GROMACS .gro file of C-alpha atoms in nm:
model
  480
    1MET     CA    1  -0.030   3.375  15.627
    2LYS     CA    2  -0.040   3.020  15.498
    3ARG     CA    3  -0.227   2.948  15.179
    4ARG     CA    4  -0.382   2.604  15.170
    5ILE     CA    5  -0.357   2.524  14.801
    6ALA     CA    6  -0.343   2.168  14.682
    7GLY     CA    7  -0.041   2.044  14.491
    8PRO     CA    8   0.316   2.171  14.455
    9LEU     CA    9   0.346   2.521  14.313
   10SER     CA   10  -0.027   2.529  14.243
   11VAL     CA   11  -0.017   2.899  14.324
   12PHE     CA   12   0.113   2.939  13.967
   13THR     CA   13  -0.250   2.935  13.860
   14ILE     CA   14  -0.271   3.283  14.010
   15ALA     CA   15  -0.182   3.557  13.764
   16PHE     CA   16   0.053   3.761  13.980
   17LEU     CA   17   0.240   3.738  14.308
   18VAL     CA   18   0.347   3.998  14.557
   19GLY     CA   19   0.532   3.949  14.883
   20VAL     CA   20   0.446   4.157  15.185
   21ASP     CA   21   0.312   4.082  15.529
   22VAL     CA   22   0.174   4.378  15.716
   23LEU     CA   23  -0.165   4.443  15.868
   24ALA     CA   24  -0.438   4.396  15.612
   25THR     CA   25  -0.589   4.679  15.418
   26CYS     CA   26  -0.893   4.761  15.626
   27GLY     CA   27  -1.204   4.973  15.647
   28GLY     CA   28  -1.537   4.993  15.475
   29GLY     CA   29  -1.622   4.777  15.177
   30GLY     CA   30  -1.305   4.672  14.996
   31GLY     CA   31  -1.066   4.837  15.240
   32GLY     CA   32  -0.742   5.020  15.172
   33GLY     CA   33  -0.443   5.192  15.326
   34THR     CA   34  -0.093   5.053  15.404
   35GLY     CA   35   0.029   5.126  15.053
   36GLY     CA   36  -0.260   4.930  14.901
   37MET     CA   37  -0.093   4.599  14.971
   38GLY     CA   38  -0.256   4.447  15.274
   39SER     CA   39  -0.144   4.111  15.405
   40MET     CA   40  -0.046   3.884  15.121
   41GLY     CA   41   0.205   3.655  15.277
   42GLY     CA   42   0.583   3.626  15.281
   43GLY     CA   43   0.865   3.861  15.362
   44GLY     CA   44   0.803   3.934  15.728
   45ALA     CA   45   0.605   4.201  15.905
   46GLU     CA   46   0.828   4.483  15.785
   47ALA     CA   47   0.835   4.408  15.413
   48VAL     CA   48   0.777   4.740  15.238
   49PHE     CA   49   0.921   4.672  14.892
   50PRO     CA   50   0.729   4.374  14.753
   51VAL     CA   51   0.864   4.251  14.422
   52PRO     CA   52   0.594   4.239  14.152
   53TRP     CA   53   0.654   3.879  14.048
   54LYS     CA   54   0.444   3.784  13.749
   55VAL     CA   55   0.363   3.421  13.671
   56VAL     CA   56   0.469   3.337  13.316
   57ASN     CA   57   0.490   3.032  13.092
   58THR     CA   58   0.677   3.178  12.794
   59ALA     CA   59   0.940   3.445  12.721
   60ASP     CA   60   0.714   3.662  12.505
   61GLN     CA   61   0.625   3.911  12.782
   62VAL     CA   62   0.966   4.074  12.804
   63ALA     CA   63   0.995   4.426  12.664
   64PRO     CA   64   1.199   4.450  12.342
   65GLY     CA   65   1.562   4.495  12.440
   66GLY     CA   66   1.475   4.430  12.803
   67LEU     CA   67   1.568   4.162  13.051
   68ALA     CA   68   1.387   3.907  13.262
   69VAL     CA   69   1.465   3.747  13.595
   70TYR     CA   70   1.298   3.405  13.601
   71TRP     CA   71   1.253   3.257  13.945
   72PHE     CA   72   1.195   2.883  13.971
   73PRO     CA   73   1.108   2.798  14.335
   74ALA     CA   74   1.162   2.448  14.463
   75SER     CA   75   0.839   2.433  14.662
   76GLN     CA   76   0.523   2.610  14.763
   77VAL     CA   77   0.676   2.694  15.100
   78GLU     CA   78   0.973   2.863  14.933
   79LEU     CA   79   0.741   3.056  14.705
   80GLU     CA   80   0.556   3.194  15.005
   81LYS     CA   81   0.847   3.255  15.242
   82SER     CA   82   1.145   3.342  15.021
   83SER     CA   83   1.344   3.661  15.070
   84LEU     CA   84   1.299   3.716  14.695
   85ARG     CA   85   0.952   3.844  14.772
   86ASN     CA   86   1.082   4.172  14.913
   87SER     CA   87   1.358   4.383  14.753
   88ARG     CA   88   1.387   4.751  14.672
   89THR     CA   89   1.652   4.674  14.411
   90LEU     CA   90   1.436   4.425  14.221
   91SER     CA   91   1.127   4.641  14.262
   92LEU     CA   92   1.302   4.944  14.109
   93TYR     CA   93   1.446   4.743  13.821
   94SER     CA   94   1.095   4.619  13.741
   95GLN     CA   95   1.017   4.975  13.628
   96GLN     CA   96   1.322   4.973  13.399
   97CYS     CA   97   1.214   4.711  13.143
   98VAL     CA   98   1.318   4.417  13.362
   99LEU     CA   99   1.044   4.159  13.398
  100MET     CA  100   1.025   3.986  13.735
  101ALA     CA  101   0.881   3.646  13.649
  102VAL     CA  102   0.810   3.332  13.848
  103ALA     CA  103   0.755   3.004  13.669
  104ASP     CA  104   0.728   2.630  13.700
  105ALA     CA  105   1.031   2.449  13.555
  106LYS     CA  106   0.791   2.230  13.355
  107THR     CA  107   0.654   2.523  13.153
  108GLU     CA  108   0.780   2.628  12.810
  109ILE     CA  109   1.009   2.896  12.953
  110GLY     CA  110   1.130   2.652  13.219
  111GLN     CA  111   1.223   2.394  12.961
  112LYS     CA  112   1.407   2.663  12.767
  113VAL     CA  113   1.615   2.825  13.041
  114ALA     CA  114   1.609   2.582  13.333
  115VAL     CA  115   1.602   2.234  13.180
  116ASP     CA  116   1.745   1.969  13.415
  117ALA     CA  117   1.849   2.242  13.659
  118LYS     CA  118   1.849   2.191  14.034
  119LEU     CA  119   1.588   2.408  14.204
  120PRO     CA  120   1.556   2.665  14.345
  121LEU     CA  121   1.702   2.871  14.062
  122ALA     CA  122   1.700   3.227  13.929
  123VAL     CA  123   1.783   3.281  13.562
  124LEU     CA  124   1.868   3.612  13.399
  125ALA     CA  125   1.775   3.615  13.031
  126ASP     CA  126   1.729   3.862  12.747
  127ALA     CA  127   1.408   3.935  12.558
  128ASP     CA  128   1.463   3.635  12.330
  129GLY     CA  129   1.503   3.396  12.620
  130LYS     CA  130   1.880   3.367  12.583
  131VAL     CA  131   2.034   3.283  12.920
  132ILE     CA  132   2.281   3.541  13.049
  133ASN     CA  133   2.346   3.409  13.397
  134LYS     CA  134   2.206   3.181  13.667
  135THR     CA  135   2.199   3.175  14.046
  136GLN     CA  136   2.113   2.862  14.243
  137GLY     CA  137   2.031   2.795  14.605
  138GLY     CA  138   2.310   2.767  14.856
  139ASP     CA  139   2.422   2.472  15.064
  140ASP     CA  140   2.108   2.507  15.275
  141GLY     CA  141   1.895   2.470  14.961
  142LYS     CA  142   1.762   2.825  14.987
  143LEU     CA  143   1.785   3.086  14.713
  144LYS     CA  144   1.842   3.420  14.880
  145VAL     CA  145   1.764   3.760  14.734
  146ALA     CA  146   2.117   3.911  14.763
  147PRO     CA  147   2.284   3.688  14.499
  148VAL     CA  148   1.990   3.748  14.263
  149GLU     CA  149   2.022   4.124  14.309
  150LYS     CA  150   2.396   4.105  14.242
  151MET     CA  151   2.343   3.897  13.928
  152LEU     CA  152   2.104   4.154  13.784
  153GLU     CA  153   2.310   4.454  13.896
  154ALA     CA  154   2.623   4.311  13.730
  155GLU     CA  155   2.444   4.277  13.395
  156MET     CA  156   2.289   4.621  13.419
  157LYS     CA  157   2.629   4.778  13.498
  158GLN     CA  158   2.788   4.600  13.205
  159ARG     CA  159   2.520   4.725  12.969
  160GLU     CA  160   2.541   5.067  13.125
  161GLY     CA  161   2.908   5.070  13.032
  162GLY     CA  162   2.810   5.032  12.669
  163ILE     CA  163   2.571   5.328  12.701
  164ARG     CA  164   2.845   5.540  12.853
  165THR     CA  165   3.071   5.447  12.563
  166SER     CA  166   2.800   5.574  12.326
  167LEU     CA  167   2.778   5.900  12.521
  168ASP     CA  168   3.154   5.946  12.503
  169ALA     CA  169   3.146   5.878  12.129
  170ALA     CA  170   2.872   6.138  12.084
  171ARG     CA  171   3.074   6.397  12.279
  172ASP     CA  172   3.380   6.322  12.064
  173LEU     CA  173   3.173   6.387  11.752
  174MET     CA  174   3.068   6.721  11.900
  175LYS     CA  175   3.432   6.815  11.960
  176LYS     CA  176   3.510   6.727  11.601
  177GLY     CA  177   3.230   6.951  11.480
  178ASP     CA  178   3.008   6.666  11.359
  179LYS     CA  179   2.687   6.802  11.504
  180ASP     CA  180   2.454   6.577  11.301
  181GLY     CA  181   2.652   6.268  11.392
  182ALA     CA  182   2.652   6.366  11.758
  183ILE     CA  183   2.276   6.429  11.755
  184ALA     CA  184   2.210   6.088  11.601
  185GLN     CA  185   2.429   5.922  11.865
  186PHE     CA  186   2.265   6.108  12.153
  187LYS     CA  187   1.921   6.015  12.021
  188ASN     CA  188   2.024   5.649  12.023
  189VAL     CA  189   2.097   5.687  12.394
  190THR     CA  190   1.765   5.858  12.471
  191ALA     CA  191   1.587   5.574  12.293
  192GLN     CA  192   1.705   5.346  12.575
  193LYS     CA  193   1.555   5.559  12.852
  194CYS     CA  194   1.352   5.271  12.993
  195MET     CA  195   1.654   5.067  13.098
  196PHE     CA  196   1.901   5.353  13.139
  197PRO     CA  197   1.714   5.669  13.244
  198LYS     CA  198   2.018   5.842  13.394
  199GLN     CA  199   2.224   5.826  13.074
  200ALA     CA  200   1.918   5.902  12.860
  201ARG     CA  201   1.850   6.212  13.070
  202ASP     CA  202   2.210   6.329  13.023
  203ALA     CA  203   2.176   6.280  12.647
  204GLU     CA  204   1.844   6.465  12.639
  205GLN     CA  205   1.993   6.767  12.812
  206VAL     CA  206   2.278   6.783  12.560
  207LEU     CA  207   2.032   6.752  12.270
  208ARG     CA  208   1.836   7.049  12.400
  209LYS     CA  209   2.155   7.255  12.416
  210LEU     CA  210   2.218   7.156  12.055
  211GLY     CA  211   1.883   7.306  11.961
  212VAL     CA  212   1.693   6.981  11.911
  213THR     CA  213   1.319   7.029  11.975
  214GLY     CA  214   1.022   6.799  12.022
  215LEU     CA  215   1.200   6.583  12.276
  216GLU     CA  216   1.003   6.400  12.542
  217PRO     CA  217   1.136   6.477  12.891
  218VAL     CA  218   1.327   6.190  13.048
  219PRO     CA  219   1.235   6.150  13.416
  220PRO     CA  220   1.507   6.130  13.681
  221ALA     CA  221   1.655   5.787  13.751
  222PRO     CA  222   1.602   5.618  14.088
  223ASN     CA  223   1.885   5.614  14.337
  224PHE     CA  224   2.015   5.258  14.387
  225ASP     CA  225   2.270   5.357  14.653
  226PRO     CA  226   2.235   5.100  14.935
  227ALA     CA  227   2.260   5.365  15.205
  228VAL     CA  228   1.980   5.568  15.047
  229GLY     CA  229   1.771   5.256  15.000
  230ALA     CA  230   1.820   5.157  15.365
  231ALA     CA  231   1.712   5.504  15.481
  232ILE     CA  232   1.401   5.492  15.261
  233GLU     CA  233   1.312   5.146  15.386
  234LYS     CA  234   1.356   5.254  15.747
  235ALA     CA  235   1.130   5.555  15.696
  236LEU     CA  236   0.861   5.348  15.524
  237LYS     CA  237   0.868   5.085  15.800
  238SER     CA  238   0.829   5.359  16.062
  239GLY     CA  239   0.543   5.511  15.865
  240LEU     CA  240   0.374   5.176  15.824
  241MET     CA  241   0.400   5.107  16.195
  242ALA     CA  242   0.247   5.447  16.272
  243GLU     CA  243  -0.033   5.393  16.020
  244ASN     CA  244  -0.117   5.055  16.169
  245MET     CA  245  -0.140   5.229  16.507
  246ALA     CA  246  -0.377   5.488  16.355
  247GLU     CA  247  -0.115   5.761  16.408
  248TYR     CA  248  -0.176   5.906  16.064
  249THR     CA  249   0.001   6.240  16.106
  250LYS     CA  250   0.315   6.060  16.215
  251ALA     CA  251   0.279   5.812  15.927
  252GLU     CA  252   0.251   6.099  15.680
  253LYS     CA  253   0.571   6.251  15.817
  254PHE     CA  254   0.768   5.928  15.769
  255TYR     CA  255   0.629   5.860  15.422
  256ALA     CA  256   0.709   6.217  15.313
  257GLN     CA  257   1.061   6.174  15.450
  258ALA     CA  258   1.105   5.862  15.237
  259ARG     CA  259   0.973   6.051  14.936
  260GLN     CA  260   1.232   6.327  14.979
  261LEU     CA  261   1.517   6.077  14.989
  262ASP     CA  262   1.448   5.967  14.629
  263THR     CA  263   1.182   6.141  14.423
  264ALA     CA  264   1.220   5.879  14.148
  265ASP     CA  265   1.108   5.596  14.378
  266PRO     CA  266   0.728   5.548  14.347
  267ALA     CA  267   0.685   5.345  14.668
  268PRO     CA  268   0.659   5.642  14.910
  269LEU     CA  269   0.398   5.798  14.681
  270ARG     CA  270   0.197   5.477  14.698
  271TYR     CA  271   0.196   5.484  15.077
  272LEU     CA  272   0.108   5.854  15.087
  273GLY     CA  273  -0.169   5.816  14.829
  274GLU     CA  274  -0.339   5.534  15.018
  275LEU     CA  275  -0.298   5.716  15.349
  276TYR     CA  276  -0.475   6.022  15.207
  277ARG     CA  277  -0.739   5.824  15.017
  278HIS     CA  278  -0.837   5.573  15.278
  279GLN     CA  279  -0.725   5.695  15.619
  280THR     CA  280  -0.758   6.075  15.626
  281GLY     CA  281  -0.999   6.134  15.337
  282ASP     CA  282  -0.788   6.407  15.178
  283TRP     CA  283  -0.870   6.300  14.825
  284ASP     CA  284  -0.716   6.603  14.657
  285LYS     CA  285  -0.379   6.508  14.803
  286ALA     CA  286  -0.439   6.142  14.720
  287ARG     CA  287  -0.503   6.223  14.354
  288VAL     CA  288  -0.181   6.424  14.337
  289GLN     CA  289   0.026   6.133  14.472
  290PHE     CA  290  -0.140   5.874  14.248
  291GLN     CA  291  -0.106   6.090  13.939
  292LYS     CA  292   0.265   6.136  14.006
  293ILE     CA  293   0.301   5.758  14.002
  294LEU     CA  294   0.121   5.735  13.668
  295ASP     CA  295   0.331   6.017  13.522
  296MET     CA  296   0.667   5.858  13.609
  297PRO     CA  297   0.834   5.523  13.544
  298SER     CA  298   0.688   5.301  13.814
  299ASP     CA  299   0.674   4.936  13.907
  300PRO     CA  300   0.355   4.740  13.822
  301LEU     CA  301   0.236   4.725  14.184
  302SER     CA  302   0.258   5.101  14.237
  303ARG     CA  303   0.081   5.168  13.907
  304ALA     CA  304  -0.195   4.925  14.000
  305VAL     CA  305  -0.247   5.091  14.339
  306ALA     CA  306  -0.260   5.436  14.176
  307LEU     CA  307  -0.510   5.328  13.911
  308HIS     CA  308  -0.728   5.162  14.171
  309GLY     CA  309  -0.715   5.464  14.402
  310ILE     CA  310  -0.815   5.712  14.132
  311GLY     CA  311  -1.080   5.471  14.008
  312LYS     CA  312  -1.234   5.426  14.352
  313MET     CA  313  -1.251   5.801  14.410
  314THR     CA  314  -1.390   5.857  14.060
  315ILE     CA  315  -1.674   5.614  14.128
  316HIS     CA  316  -1.762   5.787  14.453
  317ASP     CA  317  -1.771   6.120  14.269
  318GLY     CA  318  -2.040   5.978  14.039
  319GLU     CA  319  -1.841   5.886  13.727
  320PHE     CA  320  -1.913   5.518  13.762
  321LEU     CA  321  -1.802   5.376  13.429
  322LYS     CA  322  -1.486   5.587  13.418
  323GLY     CA  323  -1.395   5.468  13.765
  324LEU     CA  324  -1.479   5.108  13.677
  325HIS     CA  325  -1.250   5.114  13.376
  326LEU     CA  326  -0.965   5.252  13.586
  327MET     CA  327  -1.004   4.971  13.838
  328GLU     CA  328  -1.022   4.712  13.560
  329GLU     CA  329  -0.700   4.853  13.417
  330SER     CA  330  -0.548   4.830  13.765
  331ALA     CA  331  -0.628   4.459  13.775
  332ARG     CA  332  -0.468   4.407  13.434
  333VAL     CA  333  -0.149   4.589  13.535
  334PHE     CA  334  -0.111   4.398  13.862
  335PRO     CA  335  -0.399   4.217  14.033
  336LEU     CA  336  -0.438   4.303  14.400
  337ALA     CA  337  -0.690   4.175  14.652
  338LEU     CA  338  -0.778   4.540  14.719
  339THR     CA  339  -0.874   4.598  14.356
  340TYR     CA  340  -1.068   4.272  14.327
  341ARG     CA  341  -1.264   4.350  14.643
  342ASN     CA  342  -1.367   4.694  14.523
  343LEU     CA  343  -1.461   4.557  14.182
  344ALA     CA  344  -1.683   4.313  14.372
  345VAL     CA  345  -1.835   4.606  14.563
  346TYR     CA  346  -1.904   4.786  14.235
  347TRP     CA  347  -2.082   4.494  14.070
  348HIS     CA  348  -2.277   4.409  14.383
  349SER     CA  349  -2.401   4.768  14.391
  350GLU     CA  350  -2.494   4.730  14.025
  351GLY     CA  351  -2.701   4.424  14.111
  352ASP     CA  352  -2.476   4.182  13.922
  353ARG     CA  353  -2.411   3.915  14.184
  354ALA     CA  354  -2.241   3.685  13.933
  355LYS     CA  355  -1.965   3.938  13.856
  356ALA     CA  356  -1.939   4.034  14.221
  357ASP     CA  357  -1.886   3.669  14.307
  358VAL     CA  358  -1.611   3.630  14.046
  359TYR     CA  359  -1.412   3.920  14.189
  360THR     CA  360  -1.475   3.815  14.547
  361ARG     CA  361  -1.332   3.473  14.469
  362LYS     CA  362  -1.030   3.629  14.297
  363ALA     CA  363  -0.959   3.842  14.603
  364LEU     CA  364  -0.994   3.543  14.832
  365ALA     CA  365  -0.768   3.331  14.610
  366LEU     CA  366  -0.482   3.578  14.658
  367ASP     CA  367  -0.495   3.530  15.035
  368PRO     CA  368  -0.761   3.284  15.154
  369GLU     CA  369  -0.662   3.290  15.522
  370GLU     CA  370  -0.627   3.667  15.572
  371PRO     CA  371  -0.903   3.774  15.819
  372PHE     CA  372  -1.023   4.089  15.642
  373ASN     CA  373  -1.036   3.902  15.312
  374ARG     CA  374  -1.244   3.624  15.472
  375VAL     CA  375  -1.488   3.866  15.634
  376PHE     CA  376  -1.528   4.052  15.305
  377ALA     CA  377  -1.608   3.729  15.121
  378ALA     CA  378  -1.852   3.629  15.395
  379ALA     CA  379  -2.034   3.961  15.353
  380PHE     CA  380  -2.127   3.852  15.002
  381LEU     CA  381  -2.198   3.491  15.101
  382ALA     CA  382  -2.448   3.614  15.359
  383GLY     CA  383  -2.685   3.720  15.081
  384ASP     CA  384  -2.721   3.357  14.974
  385PRO     CA  385  -2.941   3.153  15.212
  386ALA     CA  386  -2.739   2.842  15.125
  387HIS     CA  387  -2.427   3.005  15.275
  388ALA     CA  388  -2.584   3.205  15.557
  389GLU     CA  389  -2.458   2.970  15.830
  390GLU     CA  390  -2.105   2.977  15.685
  391ALA     CA  391  -2.106   3.359  15.672
  392LEU     CA  392  -2.229   3.384  16.031
  393LYS     CA  393  -1.951   3.152  16.148
  394VAL     CA  394  -1.687   3.374  15.984
  395ALA     CA  395  -1.846   3.681  16.143
  396GLN     CA  396  -1.843   3.523  16.488
  397GLN     CA  397  -1.481   3.416  16.450
  398ASN     CA  398  -1.373   3.770  16.357
  399GLU     CA  399  -1.610   3.985  16.560
  400GLY     CA  400  -1.322   4.157  16.737
  401LEU     CA  401  -1.158   4.271  16.411
  402LEU     CA  402  -1.222   4.645  16.441
  403CYS     CA  403  -1.117   4.732  16.087
  404ALA     CA  404  -1.371   4.481  15.947
  405SER     CA  405  -1.666   4.633  16.136
  406TYR     CA  406  -1.837   4.757  15.817
  407ASN     CA  407  -1.836   4.415  15.652
  408LEU     CA  408  -1.929   4.242  15.977
  409ALA     CA  409  -2.230   4.474  15.993
  410ALA     CA  410  -2.314   4.381  15.634
  411ILE     CA  411  -2.322   4.012  15.727
  412HIS     CA  412  -2.561   4.063  16.018
  413ALA     CA  413  -2.782   4.303  15.821
  414GLN     CA  414  -2.833   4.042  15.552
  415LEU     CA  415  -2.900   3.774  15.813
  416GLY     CA  416  -3.171   3.989  15.969
  417ASP     CA  417  -2.996   4.087  16.292
  418ARG     CA  418  -3.077   4.458  16.292
  419ASN     CA  419  -2.933   4.536  16.634
  420LYS     CA  420  -2.602   4.365  16.568
  421ALA     CA  421  -2.568   4.532  16.228
  422LEU     CA  422  -2.634   4.878  16.368
  423ALA     CA  423  -2.397   4.825  16.660
  424LEU     CA  424  -2.115   4.721  16.426
  425LEU     CA  425  -2.181   5.012  16.189
  426LYS     CA  426  -2.166   5.247  16.484
  427ARG     CA  427  -1.833   5.089  16.582
  428HIS     CA  428  -1.705   5.137  16.227
  429PHE     CA  429  -1.809   5.501  16.189
  430PHE     CA  430  -1.721   5.627  16.536
  431GLU     CA  431  -1.445   5.399  16.668
  432TYR     CA  432  -1.253   5.280  16.363
  433GLU     CA  433  -1.277   5.588  16.140
  434ARG     CA  434  -1.089   5.889  16.279
  435TYR     CA  435  -1.158   6.162  16.022
  436ASP     CA  436  -1.489   6.322  15.925
  437ALA     CA  437  -1.373   6.340  15.564
  438VAL     CA  438  -1.356   5.960  15.552
  439ARG     CA  439  -1.659   5.905  15.776
  440SER     CA  440  -1.885   6.110  15.548
  441LYS     CA  441  -1.784   5.906  15.245
  442GLU     CA  442  -1.828   5.575  15.426
  443MET     CA  443  -2.172   5.682  15.547
  444MET     CA  444  -2.271   5.772  15.193
  445GLU     CA  445  -2.153   5.439  15.061
  446ALA     CA  446  -2.345   5.257  15.333
  447ARG     CA  447  -2.662   5.438  15.225
  448VAL     CA  448  -2.634   5.300  14.872
  449ASP     CA  449  -2.485   4.962  14.961
  450ALA     CA  450  -2.718   4.676  14.873
  451VAL     CA  451  -2.598   4.472  15.170
  452PHE     CA  452  -2.781   4.713  15.403
  453ALA     CA  453  -3.114   4.696  15.217
  454SER     CA  454  -3.288   4.557  15.527
  455ILE     CA  455  -3.205   4.864  15.739
  456LEU     CA  456  -3.183   5.146  15.484
  457LYS     CA  457  -3.508   5.302  15.605
  458ASP     CA  458  -3.450   5.225  15.971
  459PRO     CA  459  -3.463   5.555  16.165
  460GLU     CA  460  -3.151   5.464  16.364
  461PHE     CA  461  -2.957   5.387  16.044
  462VAL     CA  462  -3.077   5.710  15.880
  463SER     CA  463  -2.975   5.910  16.187
  464MET     CA  464  -2.640   5.733  16.217
  465THR     CA  465  -2.549   5.811  15.855
  466ALA     CA  466  -2.676   6.170  15.861
  467GLY     CA  467  -2.323   6.291  15.793
  468ALA     CA  468  -2.314   6.130  15.448
  469ASP     CA  469  -2.156   6.357  15.188
  470GLY     CA  470  -2.448   6.320  14.942
  471LYS     CA  471  -2.236   6.233  14.639
  472LEU     CA  472  -2.413   5.901  14.581
  473PRO     CA  473  -2.779   5.993  14.621
  474ILE     CA  474  -2.916   5.677  14.454
  475PRO     CA  475  -2.790   5.321  14.404
  476MET     CA  476  -2.541   5.287  14.118
  477ARG     CA  477  -2.753   5.032  13.936
  478ASP     CA  478  -3.027   5.295  13.894
  479LYS     CA  479  -2.787   5.554  13.761
  480HIS     CA  480  -2.745   5.410  13.410
   0.00000   0.00000   0.00000
């Protein structure tokens, strides 16, 4: 998807970047599924490990003792199409106190670590902004992901060697009978569990054997073995293909297979959680997957998807403010179009069109040409007479987009076309949705959705949504 944004690297005005290009998150209201990512440009149709690149201007966002990979693209096209947008290696390291940052060379951090450098460029630096290493584009002018991965892996292995030396020193102290000295040394290793979870876990287990109590468990470390990573990626791609074909049982099988290959990798949990939440309606299973992500070291994107998913379900269960706060936290951790859209849905249901408009625009800014995103934005524009013609044009251009049927219906309902709205709602409930567990929730949300105010009491609408689960008996704005 091409983003038409004026000026070179003007996308840096957006807070975060993520690279993936699969079918959009779809469905009623704000949509969902496909790991919560949707179609956000770059990386190809099979990109399943988007790197959570964060736009920065300074070096003050790096965790103490951590590292940062600063990416300085040469152009907007490179920013959108680069192979750096998809990498399991970089994604996993982003959950180990390594900031993945993208910046303009003219910013403060650019002038500090990339002054007079030829772009494109990737710079590895410590928490103080001290440059450790650099990787530039090749003869073709392109900066590929493999050299960047190797640059980071080399530094991590070197530092890991120092941690191993500390472990060996602690074991020597044990052999010499210096229990207190050994404990102190092992505790120093556990203190670095963010960057080196495997060594910290080893140290923790020894400390427990030495009788030390009150220790926080150190989660297992992810498996960086290329063969394992390739198998996980293959399984996720197969699952994603099945999900996009509405073969949800098959998708679940592939995602679960990926999960078993490395239980410390949060990505398979993200795909499973969204599959259960949005596609099959098994919210108990969805909550389990999302909570696992929140309870383990996880990359910013996976955490954001988990927070959004739990928040969305919490709102539907009637705890509106609690759910709202979870979705707001999701946006702070890593803004996604999915989260922005559902925040827009929330505030529109609350009757606050100004806030709904802000979040709709944020969602659209992340991917202005993506069809589902455009239809969603048009559903809110349709409520403004000044934009009614524009909204209708978008609806007509995307009428065949099955997964956008709910929002297409919303556009026509607000424009007064009862028959068209009801026909599209019927298509959404009985052609797009495959599971009664999801259908009942979507029907309930339609009954309290302000965009359907013109048909709420229509006998055909009431009959069509008779399967609503009853968890949202009155509009949210009347609940406070």
